[in-house]
Coordinates of C-alpha atoms in Angstrom, one line a residue:
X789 CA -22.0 59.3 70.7
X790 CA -22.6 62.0 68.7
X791 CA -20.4 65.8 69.7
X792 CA -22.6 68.8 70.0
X793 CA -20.8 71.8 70.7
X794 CA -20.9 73.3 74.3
X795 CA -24.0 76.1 74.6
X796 CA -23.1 79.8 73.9
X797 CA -23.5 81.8 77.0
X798 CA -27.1 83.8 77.0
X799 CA -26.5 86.9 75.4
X800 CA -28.5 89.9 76.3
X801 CA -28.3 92.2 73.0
X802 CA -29.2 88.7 70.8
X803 CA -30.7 89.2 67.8
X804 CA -31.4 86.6 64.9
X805 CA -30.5 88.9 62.0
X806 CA -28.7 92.4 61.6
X807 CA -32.5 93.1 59.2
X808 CA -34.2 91.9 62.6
X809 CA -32.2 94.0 64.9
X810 CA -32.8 97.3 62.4
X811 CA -36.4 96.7 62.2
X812 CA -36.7 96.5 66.3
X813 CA -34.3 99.4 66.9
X814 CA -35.5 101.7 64.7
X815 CA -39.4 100.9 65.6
X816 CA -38.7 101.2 69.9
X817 CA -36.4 104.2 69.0
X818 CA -39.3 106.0 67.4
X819 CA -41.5 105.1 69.8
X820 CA -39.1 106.0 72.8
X821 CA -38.3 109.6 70.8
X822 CA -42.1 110.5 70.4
X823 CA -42.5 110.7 74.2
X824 CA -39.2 112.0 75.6
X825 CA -39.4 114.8 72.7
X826 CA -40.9 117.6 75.1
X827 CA -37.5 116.8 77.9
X828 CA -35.5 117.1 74.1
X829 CA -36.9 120.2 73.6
X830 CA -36.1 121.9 77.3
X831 CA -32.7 119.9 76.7
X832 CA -31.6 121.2 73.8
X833 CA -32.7 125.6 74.4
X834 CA -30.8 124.9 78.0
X835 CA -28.0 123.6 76.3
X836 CA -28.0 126.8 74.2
X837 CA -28.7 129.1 76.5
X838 CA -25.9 131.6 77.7
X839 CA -23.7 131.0 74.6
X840 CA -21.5 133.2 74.2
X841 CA -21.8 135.2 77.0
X842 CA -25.4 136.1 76.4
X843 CA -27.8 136.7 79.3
X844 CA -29.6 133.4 80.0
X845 CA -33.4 133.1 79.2
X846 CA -34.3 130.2 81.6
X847 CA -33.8 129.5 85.4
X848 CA -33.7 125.9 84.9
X849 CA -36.2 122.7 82.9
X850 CA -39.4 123.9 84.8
X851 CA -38.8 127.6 83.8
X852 CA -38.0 126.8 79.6
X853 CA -40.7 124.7 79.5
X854 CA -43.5 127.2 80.9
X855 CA -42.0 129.8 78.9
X856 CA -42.3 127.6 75.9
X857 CA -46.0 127.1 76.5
X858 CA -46.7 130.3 76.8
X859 CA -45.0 131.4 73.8
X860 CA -46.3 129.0 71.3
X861 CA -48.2 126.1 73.3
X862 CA -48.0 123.2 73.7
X863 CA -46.8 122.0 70.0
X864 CA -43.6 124.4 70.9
X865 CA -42.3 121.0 73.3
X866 CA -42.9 119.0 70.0
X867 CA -40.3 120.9 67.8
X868 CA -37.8 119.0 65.7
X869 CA -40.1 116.0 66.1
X870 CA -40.6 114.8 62.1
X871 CA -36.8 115.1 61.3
X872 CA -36.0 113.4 64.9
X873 CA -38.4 110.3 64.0
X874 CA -36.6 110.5 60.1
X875 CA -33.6 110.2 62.6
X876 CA -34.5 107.5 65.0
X877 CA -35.7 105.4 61.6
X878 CA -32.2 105.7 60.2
X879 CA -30.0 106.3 63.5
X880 CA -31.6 104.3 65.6
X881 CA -31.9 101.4 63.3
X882 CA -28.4 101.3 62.2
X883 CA -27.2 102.1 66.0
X884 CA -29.1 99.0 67.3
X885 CA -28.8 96.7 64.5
X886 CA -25.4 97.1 64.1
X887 CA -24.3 96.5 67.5
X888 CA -24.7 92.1 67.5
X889 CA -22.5 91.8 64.4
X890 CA -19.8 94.2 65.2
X891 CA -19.5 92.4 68.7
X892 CA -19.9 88.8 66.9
X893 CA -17.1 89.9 64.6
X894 CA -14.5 90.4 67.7
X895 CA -15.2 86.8 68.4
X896 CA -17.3 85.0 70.5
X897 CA -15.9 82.2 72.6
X898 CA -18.5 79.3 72.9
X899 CA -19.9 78.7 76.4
X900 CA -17.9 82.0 77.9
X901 CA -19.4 85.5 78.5
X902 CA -18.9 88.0 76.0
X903 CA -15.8 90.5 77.7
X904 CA -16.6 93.8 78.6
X905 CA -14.3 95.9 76.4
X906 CA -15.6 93.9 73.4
X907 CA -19.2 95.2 74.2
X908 CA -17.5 98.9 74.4
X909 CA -15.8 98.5 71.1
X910 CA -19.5 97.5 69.2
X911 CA -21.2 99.9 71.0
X912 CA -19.1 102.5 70.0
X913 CA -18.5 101.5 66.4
X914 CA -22.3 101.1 66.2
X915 CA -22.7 104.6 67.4
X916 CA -20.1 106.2 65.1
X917 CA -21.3 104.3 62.0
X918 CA -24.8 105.3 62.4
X919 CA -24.3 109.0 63.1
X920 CA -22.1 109.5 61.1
X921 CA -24.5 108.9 57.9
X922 CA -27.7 109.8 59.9
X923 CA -25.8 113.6 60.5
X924 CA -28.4 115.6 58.3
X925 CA -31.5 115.0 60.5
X926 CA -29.7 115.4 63.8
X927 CA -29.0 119.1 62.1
X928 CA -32.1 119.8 61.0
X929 CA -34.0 118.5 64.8
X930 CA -31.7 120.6 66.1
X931 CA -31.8 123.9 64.0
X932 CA -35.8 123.3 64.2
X933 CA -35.2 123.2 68.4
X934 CA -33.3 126.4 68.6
X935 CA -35.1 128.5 65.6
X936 CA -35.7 131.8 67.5
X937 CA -33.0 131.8 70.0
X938 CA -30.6 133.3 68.2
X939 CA -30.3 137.3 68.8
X940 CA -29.3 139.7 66.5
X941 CA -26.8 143.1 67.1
X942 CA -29.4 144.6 68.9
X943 CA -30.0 142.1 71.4
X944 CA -33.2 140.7 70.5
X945 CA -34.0 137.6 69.2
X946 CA -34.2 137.1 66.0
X947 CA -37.2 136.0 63.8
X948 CA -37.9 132.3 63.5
X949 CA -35.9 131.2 59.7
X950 CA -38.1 128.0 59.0
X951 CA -41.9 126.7 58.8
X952 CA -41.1 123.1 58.8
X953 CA -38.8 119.8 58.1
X954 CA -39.1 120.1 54.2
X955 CA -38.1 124.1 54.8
X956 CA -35.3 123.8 56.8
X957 CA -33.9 121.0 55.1
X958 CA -33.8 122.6 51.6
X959 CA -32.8 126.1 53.0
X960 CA -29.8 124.8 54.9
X961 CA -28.8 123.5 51.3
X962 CA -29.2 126.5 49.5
X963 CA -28.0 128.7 51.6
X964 CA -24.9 126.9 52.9
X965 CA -24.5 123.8 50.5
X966 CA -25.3 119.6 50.9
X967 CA -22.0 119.2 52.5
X968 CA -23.4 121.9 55.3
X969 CA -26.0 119.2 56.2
X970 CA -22.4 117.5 58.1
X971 CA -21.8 120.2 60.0
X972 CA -21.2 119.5 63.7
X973 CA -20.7 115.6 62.2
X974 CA -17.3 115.6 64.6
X975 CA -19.8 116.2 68.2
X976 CA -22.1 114.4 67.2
X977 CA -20.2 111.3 66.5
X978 CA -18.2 112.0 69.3
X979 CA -21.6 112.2 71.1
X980 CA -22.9 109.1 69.3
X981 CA -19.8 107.3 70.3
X982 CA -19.9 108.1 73.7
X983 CA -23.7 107.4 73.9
X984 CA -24.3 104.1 72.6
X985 CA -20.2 102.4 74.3
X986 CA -22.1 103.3 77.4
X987 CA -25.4 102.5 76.8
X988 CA -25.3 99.3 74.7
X989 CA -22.1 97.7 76.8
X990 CA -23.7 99.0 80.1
X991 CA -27.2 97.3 79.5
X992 CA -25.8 94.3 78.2
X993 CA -23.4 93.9 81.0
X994 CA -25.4 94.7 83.6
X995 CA -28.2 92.6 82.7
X996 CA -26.2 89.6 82.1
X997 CA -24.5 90.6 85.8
X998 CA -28.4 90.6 86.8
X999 CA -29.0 87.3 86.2
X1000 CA -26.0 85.0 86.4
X1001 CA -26.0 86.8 89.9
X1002 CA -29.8 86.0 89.9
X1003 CA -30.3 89.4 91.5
X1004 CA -33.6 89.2 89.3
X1005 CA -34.7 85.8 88.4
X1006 CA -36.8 86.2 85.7
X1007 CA -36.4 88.1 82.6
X1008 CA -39.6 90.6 82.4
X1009 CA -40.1 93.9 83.1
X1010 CA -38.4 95.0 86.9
X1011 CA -34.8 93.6 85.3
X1012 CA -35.4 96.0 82.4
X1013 CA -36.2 98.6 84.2
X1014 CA -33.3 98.7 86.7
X1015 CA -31.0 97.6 83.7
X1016 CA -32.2 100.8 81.8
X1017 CA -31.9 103.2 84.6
X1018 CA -28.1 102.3 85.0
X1019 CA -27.4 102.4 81.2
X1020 CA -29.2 105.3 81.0
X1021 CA -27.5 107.3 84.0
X1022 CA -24.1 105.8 82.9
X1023 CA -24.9 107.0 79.1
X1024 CA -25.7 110.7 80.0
X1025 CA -22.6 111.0 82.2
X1026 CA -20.5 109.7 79.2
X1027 CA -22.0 111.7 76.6
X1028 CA -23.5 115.0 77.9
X1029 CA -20.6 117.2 77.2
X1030 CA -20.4 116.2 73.6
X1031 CA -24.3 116.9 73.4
X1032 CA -23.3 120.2 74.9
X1033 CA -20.7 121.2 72.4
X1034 CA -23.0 119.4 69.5
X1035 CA -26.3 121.7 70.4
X1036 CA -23.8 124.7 69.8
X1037 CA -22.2 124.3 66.8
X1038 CA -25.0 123.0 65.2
X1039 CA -27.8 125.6 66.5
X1040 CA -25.3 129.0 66.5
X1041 CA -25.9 131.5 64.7
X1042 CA -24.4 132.2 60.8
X1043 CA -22.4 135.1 58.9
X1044 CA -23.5 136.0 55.2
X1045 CA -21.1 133.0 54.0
X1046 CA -23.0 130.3 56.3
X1047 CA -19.8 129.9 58.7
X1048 CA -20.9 130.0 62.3
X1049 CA -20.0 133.3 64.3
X1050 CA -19.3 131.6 67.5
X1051 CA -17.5 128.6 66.9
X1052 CA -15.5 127.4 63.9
X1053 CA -15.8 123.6 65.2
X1054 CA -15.8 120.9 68.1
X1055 CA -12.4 122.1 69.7
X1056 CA -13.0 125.3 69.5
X1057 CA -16.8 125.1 70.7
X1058 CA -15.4 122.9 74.0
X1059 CA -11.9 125.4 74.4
X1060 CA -15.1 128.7 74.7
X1061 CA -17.1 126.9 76.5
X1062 CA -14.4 126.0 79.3
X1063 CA -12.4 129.7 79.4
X1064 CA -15.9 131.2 79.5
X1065 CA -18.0 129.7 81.3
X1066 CA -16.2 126.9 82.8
X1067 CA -15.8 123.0 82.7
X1068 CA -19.7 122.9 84.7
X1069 CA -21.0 123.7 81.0
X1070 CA -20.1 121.2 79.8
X1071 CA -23.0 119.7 81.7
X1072 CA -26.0 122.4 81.0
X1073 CA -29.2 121.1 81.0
X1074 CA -27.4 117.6 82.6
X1075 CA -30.6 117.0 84.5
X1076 CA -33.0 117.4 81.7
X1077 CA -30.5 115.2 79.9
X1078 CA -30.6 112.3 82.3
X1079 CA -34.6 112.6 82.3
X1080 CA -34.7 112.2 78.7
X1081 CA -32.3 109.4 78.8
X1082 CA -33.3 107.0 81.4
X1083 CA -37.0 107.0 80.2
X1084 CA -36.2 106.3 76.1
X1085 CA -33.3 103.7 76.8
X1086 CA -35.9 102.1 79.4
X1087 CA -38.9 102.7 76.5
X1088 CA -36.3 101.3 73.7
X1089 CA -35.3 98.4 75.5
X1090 CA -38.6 97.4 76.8
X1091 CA -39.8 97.4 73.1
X1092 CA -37.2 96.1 71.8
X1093 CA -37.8 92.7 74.1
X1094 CA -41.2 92.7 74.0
X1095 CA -40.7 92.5 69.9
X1096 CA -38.0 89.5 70.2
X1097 CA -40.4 87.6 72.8
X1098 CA -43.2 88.2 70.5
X1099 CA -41.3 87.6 66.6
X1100 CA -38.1 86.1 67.8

């Protein structure tokens, strides 16, 4: 008789190629990105809000994004959006398509289940890889988010600084340098790190938990769903104080030299934060996190399957 070797155990982050994975990832991250943008928006200016001391602008998600409206309309939930789909194209194709190979490279035993802290390990090194490089669109999405919030010696805000992607892009450069377009690189891989150990190892875990517990018997939509909403609470836990520190450094405020006037990095950003405002802040805007979360890792992953069941 003729040996076959035994069957791998299902895996629930399987893709056929790392050009594959890329393609999906960065094509559901878009997707997922374009309609959690407005929760991004609120996110991001309650992040920012009460820096430094400052008097806060916003009672809570409802309140920033009626005042938003009513400032700018409706397109003002919608800032940041071109550089964050730039992002999700780069980011979110690297983060995703990276993941399988880096786990596959910590070895696979045939017919066993992948272990838990080798899922961690991908996630994260997926994460760090991918934001790393994809750092100069998280700044500008970010700068884009917070233009206007800033407030000058007199207390009012200042006027907005750019008219677009294109704009901001080439004025951070001139004014600051290319090397500026890394600044805040250390939260936001931090951030990034955090993010996708949690998210990547959480949803393949718990969906592979799912069914060899047949808690769901069939692979369709309910299993993602409920798989999702656990990544995605477990993910925002993990990361939302890096966000925190990452929305600050990267959307404060700048001196004649293009150094920030409120924090000189990632320590010192989370060091502030605590002695000034406490430990909670590290979790502003948690809620509005958590509600942009849960819907684009559900929106991601529901894509992401529905493109393997349909192209393999």
């Amino acid at each position: 008789t003729s040996w076959a070797p035994p069957p791998r155990h299902p895996l629930a982050m399987e893709n056929k190629s790392v050009l594959r994975g890329m393609v999906y990832g960065g094509f559901a991250s878009c997707c997922a990105e374009t309609v959690t943008m407005p929760v991004d928006v609120v996110k991001t200016r309650l992040q920012m809000d009460g820096g430094s001391g400052a008097a806060k602008m916003y009672a809570g998600s409802i309140d920033c994004a009626s005042k938003l409206v009513k400032a700018d309309g409706v397109g003002a939930l919608f800032k940041g959006l071109p550089p964050a789909l730039v992002r999700q194209s780069t980011y979110g194709s690297m983060r995703y398509g990276f993941y399988t190979p880096i786990r596959d490279m910590l070895g696979i035993e045939p017919g066993k289940p992948v272990p838990l802290w080798k899922k961690i390990v991908a996630g994260a090194g997926s994460g760090a890889i991918a934001s790393a490089l994809a750092n100069p669109t998280d700044l500008v999405k970010v700068r884009m988010q917070t233009d206007g919030m800033n407030k000058g010696p007199d207390g009012n805000c200042l006027p907005k600084k750019y008219n677009g992607m294109i704009h901001c892009f080439f004025t951070t450069i001139r004014e600051e340098g290319v090397l500026s377009l890394w600044k805040g690189v250390g939260p936001t891989v931090g951030r990034a790190t955090a993010l996708a150990a949690a998210e990547l190892a959480t949803y393949d875990e718990v969906k592979m938990q799912f069914k060899a517990n047949k808690v769901f018997t069939q692979d369709g939509l309910p299993l993602h769903i409920s798989t999702a909403t656990i990544a995605g609470y477990v993910s925002t836990v993990a990361s939302s104080p890096f966000d925190v520190v990452k929305s600050r450094v990267m959307g404060q405020p700048l001196d004649a030299k293009g150094m920030g006037t409120r924090y000189s990095g990632m320590v010192d950003c989370f060091v502030k934060i605590c002695s000034t405002e406490g430990p909670v802040a590290l979790y502003n805007g948690f809620w509005a996190n958590f509600g942009r979360v849960v819907p684009r890792v559900t929106i991601v992953f529901i894509v992401m399957e529905q493109l393997k069941t349909k192209f393999g």
